[in-house]
PDB file of C-alpha atoms in Angstrom:
ATOM      1  CA  UNK A   1      38.018 -15.025 -48.106  1.00 92.00           C
ATOM      2  CA  UNK A   2      38.572 -18.636 -49.084  1.00 92.00           C
ATOM      3  CA  UNK A   3      40.601 -20.838 -46.774  1.00 94.00           C
ATOM      4  CA  UNK A   4      41.186 -24.407 -45.649  1.00 94.00           C
ATOM      5  CA  UNK A   5      40.374 -26.342 -42.506  1.00 94.00           C
ATOM      6  CA  UNK A   6      43.213 -28.866 -42.150  1.00 96.00           C
ATOM      7  CA  UNK A   7      43.640 -32.091 -40.212  1.00 97.00           C
ATOM      8  CA  UNK A   8      46.893 -33.978 -40.733  1.00 97.00           C
ATOM      9  CA  UNK A   9      47.395 -37.667 -39.928  1.00 98.00           C
ATOM     10  CA  UNK A  10      44.608 -38.090 -37.383  1.00 98.00           C
ATOM     11  CA  UNK A  11      45.184 -41.609 -36.045  1.00 98.00           C
ATOM     12  CA  UNK A  12      42.423 -44.171 -35.620  1.00 97.00           C
ATOM     13  CA  UNK A  13      42.927 -47.816 -34.663  1.00 97.00           C
ATOM     14  CA  UNK A  14      40.192 -50.006 -36.191  1.00 96.00           C
ATOM     15  CA  UNK A  15      39.635 -53.076 -38.355  1.00 96.00           C
ATOM     16  CA  UNK A  16      39.406 -52.487 -42.110  1.00 96.00           C
ATOM     17  CA  UNK A  17      40.975 -54.417 -44.982  1.00 95.00           C
ATOM     18  CA  UNK A  18      40.632 -57.223 -47.490  1.00 94.00           C
ATOM     19  CA  UNK A  19      42.649 -59.907 -45.682  1.00 94.00           C
ATOM     20  CA  UNK A  20      40.950 -62.019 -42.964  1.00 93.00           C
ATOM     21  CA  UNK A  21      43.406 -60.911 -40.261  1.00 93.00           C
ATOM     22  CA  UNK A  22      42.705 -57.238 -41.066  1.00 93.00           C
ATOM     23  CA  UNK A  23      39.041 -57.796 -40.279  1.00 92.00           C
ATOM     24  CA  UNK A  24      39.779 -58.978 -36.721  1.00 93.00           C
ATOM     25  CA  UNK A  25      43.076 -57.331 -35.726  1.00 94.00           C
ATOM     26  CA  UNK A  26      42.944 -53.531 -35.235  1.00 95.00           C
ATOM     27  CA  UNK A  27      45.413 -51.530 -37.334  1.00 95.00           C
ATOM     28  CA  UNK A  28      46.482 -47.901 -37.454  1.00 97.00           C
ATOM     29  CA  UNK A  29      44.928 -45.533 -40.003  1.00 98.00           C
ATOM     30  CA  UNK A  30      46.064 -41.945 -40.515  1.00 98.00           C
ATOM     31  CA  UNK A  31      43.425 -39.612 -41.935  1.00 98.00           C
ATOM     32  CA  UNK A  32      44.190 -36.175 -43.376  1.00 98.00           C
ATOM     33  CA  UNK A  33      41.541 -33.660 -44.405  1.00 98.00           C
ATOM     34  CA  UNK A  34      41.738 -30.415 -46.397  1.00 97.00           C
ATOM     35  CA  UNK A  35      38.323 -28.776 -46.323  1.00 96.00           C
ATOM     36  CA  UNK A  36      37.829 -25.704 -48.531  1.00 97.00           C
ATOM     37  CA  UNK A  37      35.421 -23.058 -47.264  1.00 95.00           C
ATOM     38  CA  UNK A  38      34.907 -19.343 -46.717  1.00 95.00           C
ATOM     39  CA  UNK A  39      36.663 -18.299 -43.491  1.00 94.00           C
ATOM     40  CA  UNK A  40      35.789 -14.590 -43.662  1.00 95.00           C
ATOM     41  CA  UNK A  41      33.251 -14.537 -40.816  1.00 94.00           C
ATOM     42  CA  UNK A  42      35.471 -16.605 -38.504  1.00 93.00           C
ATOM     43  CA  UNK A  43      38.514 -14.438 -39.293  1.00 93.00           C
ATOM     44  CA  UNK A  44      36.625 -11.222 -38.569  1.00 95.00           C
ATOM     45  CA  UNK A  45      34.675 -12.343 -35.497  1.00 95.00           C
ATOM     46  CA  UNK A  46      37.079 -14.768 -33.790  1.00 95.00           C
ATOM     47  CA  UNK A  47      33.945 -16.858 -33.075  1.00 94.00           C
ATOM     48  CA  UNK A  48      34.206 -20.635 -33.294  1.00 90.00           C
ATOM     49  CA  UNK A  49      30.534 -20.752 -34.202  1.00 90.00           C
ATOM     50  CA  UNK A  50      31.410 -19.053 -37.494  1.00 93.00           C
ATOM     51  CA  UNK A  51      33.717 -21.793 -38.726  1.00 93.00           C
ATOM     52  CA  UNK A  52      33.960 -25.563 -39.142  1.00 94.00           C
ATOM     53  CA  UNK A  53      35.496 -27.047 -36.017  1.00 93.00           C
ATOM     54  CA  UNK A  54      38.401 -29.359 -36.772  1.00 93.00           C
ATOM     55  CA  UNK A  55      37.553 -31.160 -33.513  1.00 95.00           C
ATOM     56  CA  UNK A  56      34.069 -31.883 -34.857  1.00 95.00           C
ATOM     57  CA  UNK A  57      35.584 -33.044 -38.148  1.00 96.00           C
ATOM     58  CA  UNK A  58      37.769 -35.517 -36.243  1.00 96.00           C
ATOM     59  CA  UNK A  59      34.744 -36.838 -34.348  1.00 97.00           C
ATOM     60  CA  UNK A  60      32.970 -37.370 -37.660  1.00 97.00           C
ATOM     61  CA  UNK A  61      35.996 -39.213 -39.088  1.00 97.00           C
ATOM     62  CA  UNK A  62      36.100 -41.459 -36.028  1.00 97.00           C
ATOM     63  CA  UNK A  63      32.383 -42.176 -36.380  1.00 96.00           C
ATOM     64  CA  UNK A  64      32.767 -43.225 -40.029  1.00 96.00           C
ATOM     65  CA  UNK A  65      35.803 -45.418 -39.347  1.00 96.00           C
ATOM     66  CA  UNK A  66      34.111 -47.001 -36.332  1.00 94.00           C
ATOM     67  CA  UNK A  67      31.368 -48.525 -38.470  1.00 91.00           C
ATOM     68  CA  UNK A  68      31.341 -52.027 -39.943  1.00 89.00           C
ATOM     69  CA  UNK A  69      34.651 -53.074 -41.476  1.00 90.00           C
ATOM     70  CA  UNK A  70      35.320 -52.136 -45.109  1.00 94.00           C
ATOM     71  CA  UNK A  71      37.659 -53.710 -47.655  1.00 96.00           C
ATOM     72  CA  UNK A  72      39.159 -50.752 -49.491  1.00 97.00           C
ATOM     73  CA  UNK A  73      40.828 -47.474 -48.613  1.00 97.00           C
ATOM     74  CA  UNK A  74      39.122 -46.033 -51.697  1.00 97.00           C
ATOM     75  CA  UNK A  75      35.748 -46.683 -50.100  1.00 97.00           C
ATOM     76  CA  UNK A  76      36.774 -45.314 -46.704  1.00 97.00           C
ATOM     77  CA  UNK A  77      38.210 -42.123 -48.171  1.00 98.00           C
ATOM     78  CA  UNK A  78      35.202 -41.474 -50.406  1.00 97.00           C
ATOM     79  CA  UNK A  79      32.577 -42.210 -47.756  1.00 97.00           C
ATOM     80  CA  UNK A  80      34.395 -39.961 -45.284  1.00 98.00           C
ATOM     81  CA  UNK A  81      34.642 -37.121 -47.819  1.00 98.00           C
ATOM     82  CA  UNK A  82      30.950 -37.369 -48.662  1.00 97.00           C
ATOM     83  CA  UNK A  83      29.925 -37.424 -44.995  1.00 97.00           C
ATOM     84  CA  UNK A  84      31.972 -34.297 -44.316  1.00 97.00           C
ATOM     85  CA  UNK A  85      30.375 -32.457 -47.231  1.00 97.00           C
ATOM     86  CA  UNK A  86      26.879 -33.512 -46.153  1.00 97.00           C
ATOM     87  CA  UNK A  87      27.550 -32.466 -42.567  1.00 96.00           C
ATOM     88  CA  UNK A  88      28.925 -29.033 -43.468  1.00 96.00           C
ATOM     89  CA  UNK A  89      26.860 -27.247 -46.154  1.00 94.00           C
ATOM     90  CA  UNK A  90      29.211 -24.243 -46.063  1.00 93.00           C
ATOM     91  CA  UNK A  91      32.077 -26.349 -47.405  1.00 95.00           C
ATOM     92  CA  UNK A  92      32.925 -25.995 -51.094  1.00 96.00           C
ATOM     93  CA  UNK A  93      35.035 -29.133 -51.394  1.00 98.00           C
ATOM     94  CA  UNK A  94      37.070 -31.592 -49.362  1.00 98.00           C
ATOM     95  CA  UNK A  95      40.083 -33.789 -49.947  1.00 98.00           C
ATOM     96  CA  UNK A  96      40.454 -36.832 -47.688  1.00 98.00           C
ATOM     97  CA  UNK A  97      43.608 -38.959 -47.611  1.00 98.00           C
ATOM     98  CA  UNK A  98      43.552 -42.292 -45.783  1.00 98.00           C
ATOM     99  CA  UNK A  99      46.964 -43.784 -45.010  1.00 98.00           C
ATOM    100  CA  UNK A 100      47.757 -47.256 -43.724  1.00 97.00           C
ATOM    101  CA  UNK A 101      51.271 -47.371 -42.219  1.00 97.00           C
ATOM    102  CA  UNK A 102      51.055 -51.044 -41.209  1.00 94.00           C
ATOM    103  CA  UNK A 103      49.657 -52.464 -44.439  1.00 94.00           C
ATOM    104  CA  UNK A 104      50.300 -56.236 -44.683  1.00 93.00           C
ATOM    105  CA  UNK A 105      52.687 -56.250 -47.630  1.00 91.00           C
ATOM    106  CA  UNK A 106      56.358 -56.891 -48.241  1.00 93.00           C
ATOM    107  CA  UNK A 107      58.951 -54.182 -48.725  1.00 94.00           C
ATOM    108  CA  UNK A 108      60.071 -51.033 -46.956  1.00 95.00           C
ATOM    109  CA  UNK A 109      57.564 -48.159 -47.013  1.00 96.00           C
ATOM    110  CA  UNK A 110      56.256 -45.374 -44.798  1.00 96.00           C
ATOM    111  CA  UNK A 111      52.612 -45.899 -45.634  1.00 97.00           C
ATOM    112  CA  UNK A 112      50.159 -46.724 -48.420  1.00 97.00           C
ATOM    113  CA  UNK A 113      47.100 -44.586 -49.017  1.00 98.00           C
ATOM    114  CA  UNK A 114      44.290 -43.221 -51.136  1.00 98.00           C
ATOM    115  CA  UNK A 115      43.013 -39.670 -51.657  1.00 98.00           C
ATOM    116  CA  UNK A 116      39.368 -38.900 -52.483  1.00 98.00           C
ATOM    117  CA  UNK A 117      38.124 -35.467 -53.551  1.00 98.00           C
ATOM    118  CA  UNK A 118      34.464 -34.447 -53.324  1.00 98.00           C
ATOM    119  CA  UNK A 119      33.086 -31.039 -54.258  1.00 98.00           C
ATOM    120  CA  UNK A 120      29.757 -29.290 -54.298  1.00 97.00           C
ATOM    121  CA  UNK A 121      28.635 -28.862 -57.917  1.00 98.00           C
ATOM    122  CA  UNK A 122      25.701 -27.308 -59.745  1.00 98.00           C
ATOM    123  CA  UNK A 123      24.320 -29.077 -62.795  1.00 98.00           C
ATOM    124  CA  UNK A 124      21.617 -27.865 -65.149  1.00 98.00           C
ATOM    125  CA  UNK A 125      19.518 -30.571 -66.786  1.00 98.00           C
ATOM    126  CA  UNK A 126      17.015 -30.699 -69.604  1.00 97.00           C
ATOM    127  CA  UNK A 127      14.039 -33.004 -69.015  1.00 96.00           C
ATOM    128  CA  UNK A 128      11.387 -34.114 -71.496  1.00 93.00           C
ATOM    129  CA  UNK A 129       8.628 -36.672 -72.063  1.00 92.00           C
ATOM    130  CA  UNK A 130       6.381 -37.500 -75.022  1.00 87.00           C
ATOM    131  CA  UNK A 131       4.834 -40.890 -74.129  1.00 88.00           C
ATOM    132  CA  UNK A 132       2.307 -41.992 -71.541  1.00 88.00           C
ATOM    133  CA  UNK A 133       1.530 -39.847 -68.530  1.00 92.00           C
ATOM    134  CA  UNK A 134       4.182 -37.229 -69.170  1.00 92.00           C
ATOM    135  CA  UNK A 135       3.612 -35.216 -66.006  1.00 94.00           C
ATOM    136  CA  UNK A 136       3.749 -38.346 -63.864  1.00 93.00           C
ATOM    137  CA  UNK A 137       7.017 -39.498 -65.445  1.00 93.00           C
ATOM    138  CA  UNK A 138       8.616 -36.107 -64.945  1.00 95.00           C
ATOM    139  CA  UNK A 139       7.420 -35.848 -61.359  1.00 96.00           C
ATOM    140  CA  UNK A 140       8.741 -39.335 -60.621  1.00 95.00           C
ATOM    141  CA  UNK A 141      12.107 -38.333 -62.057  1.00 96.00           C
ATOM    142  CA  UNK A 142      12.258 -35.242 -59.832  1.00 97.00           C
ATOM    143  CA  UNK A 143      11.304 -37.307 -56.786  1.00 97.00           C
ATOM    144  CA  UNK A 144      14.004 -39.899 -57.565  1.00 97.00           C
ATOM    145  CA  UNK A 145      16.611 -37.182 -57.954  1.00 98.00           C
ATOM    146  CA  UNK A 146      15.626 -35.636 -54.627  1.00 98.00           C
ATOM    147  CA  UNK A 147      15.786 -39.050 -52.948  1.00 98.00           C
ATOM    148  CA  UNK A 148      19.400 -39.639 -53.975  1.00 98.00           C
ATOM    149  CA  UNK A 149      21.699 -39.042 -50.967  1.00 96.00           C
ATOM    150  CA  UNK A 150      24.258 -37.148 -53.051  1.00 97.00           C
ATOM    151  CA  UNK A 151      21.694 -34.752 -54.536  1.00 98.00           C
ATOM    152  CA  UNK A 152      21.380 -31.763 -52.222  1.00 97.00           C
ATOM    153  CA  UNK A 153      18.615 -29.800 -53.938  1.00 97.00           C
ATOM    154  CA  UNK A 154      16.488 -29.819 -57.100  1.00 98.00           C
ATOM    155  CA  UNK A 155      14.691 -26.830 -58.603  1.00 98.00           C
ATOM    156  CA  UNK A 156      12.440 -27.258 -61.647  1.00 98.00           C
ATOM    157  CA  UNK A 157      11.271 -24.658 -64.153  1.00 98.00           C
ATOM    158  CA  UNK A 158       7.769 -24.389 -65.561  1.00 97.00           C
ATOM    159  CA  UNK A 159       6.876 -27.321 -67.800  1.00 96.00           C
ATOM    160  CA  UNK A 160       6.329 -26.381 -71.433  1.00 94.00           C
ATOM    161  CA  UNK A 161       4.524 -28.148 -74.264  1.00 92.00           C
ATOM    162  CA  UNK A 162       6.754 -28.210 -77.364  1.00 85.00           C
ATOM    163  CA  UNK A 163       6.785 -29.638 -80.847  1.00 82.00           C
ATOM    164  CA  UNK A 164       9.037 -32.695 -81.425  1.00 78.00           C
ATOM    165  CA  UNK A 165      12.627 -31.964 -82.427  1.00 70.00           C
ATOM    166  CA  UNK A 166      14.828 -33.780 -84.920  1.00 60.00           C
ATOM    167  CA  UNK A 167      12.226 -35.091 -87.363  1.00 53.00           C
ATOM    168  CA  UNK A 168      11.766 -38.526 -85.739  1.00 56.00           C
ATOM    169  CA  UNK A 169       9.412 -38.165 -82.772  1.00 62.00           C
ATOM    170  CA  UNK A 170       5.747 -37.568 -83.564  1.00 69.00           C
ATOM    171  CA  UNK A 171       4.162 -36.649 -80.237  1.00 82.00           C
ATOM    172  CA  UNK A 172       4.086 -33.338 -78.399  1.00 83.00           C
ATOM    173  CA  UNK A 173       6.677 -33.116 -75.633  1.00 87.00           C
ATOM    174  CA  UNK A 174       6.614 -31.696 -72.163  1.00 93.00           C
ATOM    175  CA  UNK A 175       9.948 -30.081 -71.355  1.00 95.00           C
ATOM    176  CA  UNK A 176      11.490 -28.417 -68.331  1.00 97.00           C
ATOM    177  CA  UNK A 177      14.878 -27.496 -66.909  1.00 98.00           C
ATOM    178  CA  UNK A 178      16.320 -28.577 -63.568  1.00 98.00           C
ATOM    179  CA  UNK A 179      18.917 -26.982 -61.351  1.00 98.00           C
ATOM    180  CA  UNK A 180      20.624 -29.719 -59.323  1.00 98.00           C
ATOM    181  CA  UNK A 181      23.094 -29.104 -56.517  1.00 98.00           C
ATOM    182  CA  UNK A 182      25.024 -32.315 -55.996  1.00 98.00           C
ATOM    183  CA  UNK A 183      28.075 -34.115 -54.662  1.00 98.00           C
ATOM    184  CA  UNK A 184      28.078 -36.389 -57.715  1.00 97.00           C
ATOM    185  CA  UNK A 185      30.709 -36.075 -60.403  1.00 96.00           C
ATOM    186  CA  UNK A 186      29.408 -35.449 -63.906  1.00 97.00           C
ATOM    187  CA  UNK A 187      29.863 -39.133 -64.766  1.00 96.00           C
ATOM    188  CA  UNK A 188      28.141 -40.475 -61.668  1.00 97.00           C
ATOM    189  CA  UNK A 189      25.287 -38.003 -62.177  1.00 97.00           C
ATOM    190  CA  UNK A 190      24.907 -39.256 -65.765  1.00 96.00           C
ATOM    191  CA  UNK A 191      24.753 -42.846 -64.491  1.00 96.00           C
ATOM    192  CA  UNK A 192      22.023 -41.805 -62.025  1.00 97.00           C
ATOM    193  CA  UNK A 193      20.041 -40.112 -64.818  1.00 97.00           C
ATOM    194  CA  UNK A 194      20.233 -43.256 -66.954  1.00 95.00           C
ATOM    195  CA  UNK A 195      18.928 -45.356 -64.037  1.00 94.00           C
ATOM    196  CA  UNK A 196      16.043 -42.937 -63.553  1.00 96.00           C
ATOM    197  CA  UNK A 197      15.215 -43.020 -67.279  1.00 93.00           C
ATOM    198  CA  UNK A 198      15.195 -46.822 -67.241  1.00 90.00           C
ATOM    199  CA  UNK A 199      13.004 -47.004 -64.137  1.00 89.00           C
ATOM    200  CA  UNK A 200      10.572 -44.607 -65.801  1.00 84.00           C
ATOM    201  CA  UNK A 201      10.238 -46.943 -68.785  1.00 75.00           C
ATOM    202  CA  UNK A 202      12.691 -45.384 -71.228  1.00 64.00           C
ATOM    203  CA  UNK A 203      13.254 -47.645 -74.254  1.00 62.00           C
ATOM    204  CA  UNK A 204      16.092 -46.621 -76.583  1.00 61.00           C
ATOM    205  CA  UNK A 205      14.932 -47.571 -80.087  1.00 62.00           C
ATOM    206  CA  UNK A 206      15.365 -44.521 -82.306  1.00 56.00           C
ATOM    207  CA  UNK A 207      17.520 -41.488 -81.707  1.00 61.00           C
ATOM    208  CA  UNK A 208      15.293 -38.470 -81.069  1.00 54.00           C
ATOM    209  CA  UNK A 209      12.240 -40.737 -81.098  1.00 59.00           C
ATOM    210  CA  UNK A 210       9.298 -40.526 -78.715  1.00 71.00           C
ATOM    211  CA  UNK A 211      10.176 -41.541 -75.155  1.00 79.00           C
ATOM    212  CA  UNK A 212       8.706 -41.695 -71.695  1.00 85.00           C
ATOM    213  CA  UNK A 213      11.579 -39.702 -70.224  1.00 92.00           C
ATOM    214  CA  UNK A 214      14.692 -37.935 -71.435  1.00 91.00           C
ATOM    215  CA  UNK A 215      17.269 -36.422 -69.061  1.00 96.00           C
ATOM    216  CA  UNK A 216      20.324 -34.589 -70.408  1.00 95.00           C
ATOM    217  CA  UNK A 217      23.087 -32.689 -68.624  1.00 97.00           C
ATOM    218  CA  UNK A 218      23.310 -29.233 -70.196  1.00 98.00           C
ATOM    219  CA  UNK A 219      25.942 -27.687 -67.884  1.00 98.00           C
ATOM    220  CA  UNK A 220      27.974 -29.204 -65.067  1.00 98.00           C
ATOM    221  CA  UNK A 221      29.710 -26.345 -63.268  1.00 97.00           C
ATOM    222  CA  UNK A 222      32.050 -24.910 -65.919  1.00 97.00           C
ATOM    223  CA  UNK A 223      33.251 -28.333 -67.033  1.00 97.00           C
ATOM    224  CA  UNK A 224      34.207 -28.741 -70.692  1.00 97.00           C
ATOM    225  CA  UNK A 225      34.826 -32.098 -72.353  1.00 94.00           C
ATOM    226  CA  UNK A 226      34.604 -33.033 -76.011  1.00 87.00           C
ATOM    227  CA  UNK A 227      35.101 -36.800 -75.997  1.00 81.00           C
ATOM    228  CA  UNK A 228      33.461 -39.882 -74.519  1.00 82.00           C
ATOM    229  CA  UNK A 229      29.854 -40.674 -73.615  1.00 84.00           C
ATOM    230  CA  UNK A 230      29.288 -37.305 -71.968  1.00 93.00           C
ATOM    231  CA  UNK A 231      30.036 -34.097 -73.893  1.00 95.00           C
ATOM    232  CA  UNK A 232      29.910 -30.898 -71.849  1.00 97.00           C
ATOM    233  CA  UNK A 233      28.332 -28.456 -72.265  1.00 97.00           C
ATOM    234  CA  UNK A 234      25.542 -30.191 -74.211  1.00 95.00           C
ATOM    235  CA  UNK A 235      26.724 -29.811 -77.818  1.00 92.00           C
ATOM    236  CA  UNK A 236      23.394 -28.709 -79.345  1.00 90.00           C
ATOM    237  CA  UNK A 237      21.755 -26.807 -76.499  1.00 93.00           C
ATOM    238  CA  UNK A 238      22.223 -23.421 -78.186  1.00 94.00           C
ATOM    239  CA  UNK A 239      19.973 -24.571 -81.059  1.00 92.00           C
ATOM    240  CA  UNK A 240      17.144 -25.960 -78.937  1.00 91.00           C
ATOM    241  CA  UNK A 241      14.350 -23.630 -77.891  1.00 91.00           C
ATOM    242  CA  UNK A 242      12.879 -26.340 -75.655  1.00 92.00           C
ATOM    243  CA  UNK A 243      16.177 -26.433 -73.715  1.00 95.00           C
ATOM    244  CA  UNK A 244      16.958 -22.715 -73.606  1.00 96.00           C
ATOM    245  CA  UNK A 245      13.499 -21.391 -72.750  1.00 96.00           C
ATOM    246  CA  UNK A 246      12.948 -23.300 -69.488  1.00 97.00           C
ATOM    247  CA  UNK A 247      16.638 -22.938 -68.619  1.00 98.00           C
ATOM    248  CA  UNK A 248      16.386 -19.169 -69.052  1.00 97.00           C
ATOM    249  CA  UNK A 249      13.582 -19.181 -66.493  1.00 97.00           C
ATOM    250  CA  UNK A 250      15.722 -20.632 -63.676  1.00 98.00           C
ATOM    251  CA  UNK A 251      19.249 -19.648 -64.797  1.00 98.00           C
ATOM    252  CA  UNK A 252      19.110 -16.705 -67.225  1.00 97.00           C
ATOM    253  CA  UNK A 253      22.614 -15.538 -66.332  1.00 98.00           C
ATOM    254  CA  UNK A 254      24.363 -18.903 -66.360  1.00 97.00           C
ATOM    255  CA  UNK A 255      27.280 -18.551 -68.781  1.00 97.00           C
ATOM    256  CA  UNK A 256      28.125 -21.065 -71.485  1.00 97.00           C
ATOM    257  CA  UNK A 257      31.765 -21.970 -70.715  1.00 96.00           C
ATOM    258  CA  UNK A 258      32.738 -22.239 -74.393  1.00 95.00           C
ATOM    259  CA  UNK A 259      30.816 -19.347 -75.928  1.00 95.00           C
ATOM    260  CA  UNK A 260      31.079 -16.988 -72.952  1.00 96.00           C
ATOM    261  CA  UNK A 261      27.407 -16.068 -73.431  1.00 97.00           C
ATOM    262  CA  UNK A 262      24.550 -16.070 -70.950  1.00 98.00           C
ATOM    263  CA  UNK A 263      21.602 -18.418 -71.386  1.00 97.00           C
ATOM    264  CA  UNK A 264      19.233 -15.481 -71.872  1.00 97.00           C
ATOM    265  CA  UNK A 265      21.461 -14.152 -74.685  1.00 96.00           C
ATOM    266  CA  UNK A 266      21.656 -17.566 -76.359  1.00 97.00           C
ATOM    267  CA  UNK A 267      17.852 -17.733 -76.293  1.00 95.00           C
ATOM    268  CA  UNK A 268      17.539 -14.241 -77.772  1.00 94.00           C
ATOM    269  CA  UNK A 269      19.965 -15.147 -80.555  1.00 94.00           C
ATOM    270  CA  UNK A 270      18.042 -18.346 -81.341  1.00 93.00           C
ATOM    271  CA  UNK A 271      14.762 -16.442 -81.505  1.00 91.00           C
ATOM    272  CA  UNK A 272      16.359 -13.905 -83.816  1.00 87.00           C
ATOM    273  CA  UNK A 273      17.649 -16.662 -86.092  1.00 85.00           C
ATOM    274  CA  UNK A 274      14.544 -18.784 -86.258  1.00 79.00           C
ATOM    275  CA  UNK A 275      11.663 -16.626 -85.085  1.00 65.00           C
ATOM    276  CA  UNK A 276       9.844 -17.331 -81.892  1.00 51.00           C
ATOM    277  CA  UNK A 277       8.245 -20.793 -81.884  1.00 49.00           C
ATOM    278  CA  UNK A 278       4.730 -21.218 -80.643  1.00 47.00           C
ATOM    279  CA  UNK A 279       4.827 -22.639 -77.192  1.00 50.00           C
ATOM    280  CA  UNK A 280       2.246 -22.828 -74.408  1.00 47.00           C
ATOM    281  CA  UNK A 281       2.590 -23.143 -70.666  1.00 46.00           C
ATOM    282  CA  UNK A 282       1.274 -26.294 -69.032  1.00 48.00           C
TER     283      UNK A 282
END
């Protein structure tokens, strides 16, 4: 049974703000939290150990706000939301609103504020390399993902040797799939993947050309978007054996949100269309 742990207008008096006087004169902040989680065990057992204590949540809020002064409510709300999600793995998502009733501005108002929402997401990635020490580049990428504070877990499939795709690259690729549990949004995860590619020596000269590392988001939860730098799900994944085969190893029953088909079924259909490609385990 899904439910919410709620805290409304928890007051903290600390120094945060852009103006010089806000950095030295304590002001009131009201913090509200709506934390989504499963409350079944707590409801059935009446045991506080089976739930997320709102008292503990308030202590965590106070700890975050008691740190070095920050400029923006946006930062305070987001950092608080992320800390709550990291502290409570059973939480699905959290919404944190930070209000400032005594903001130094003209006019009549009750308060100004910012709301940040953070949720636990599962992304499936396709990873490949065709230049240099391919295993080393892929291992470094996995290590960098695991080191990111907003990445909660990383699971990798078997690495497969595959023929180049698209008619541009010449070298044999190593490919694998990754399951990533994360507090990143799809866009911030993409930015992280680009940083990892760059640090692993990725040079973008030719589309589909040989490269030291390639990281693509195949699925991000059930998110669908058709415009912009990130298209979800990956628009050509259903035609790529080197994406579907390792993905089917770690997520055979993941469902394509547009086609309504499982990964294992998409792979079977591709094999039926094109015949099974020769591929060897590494």
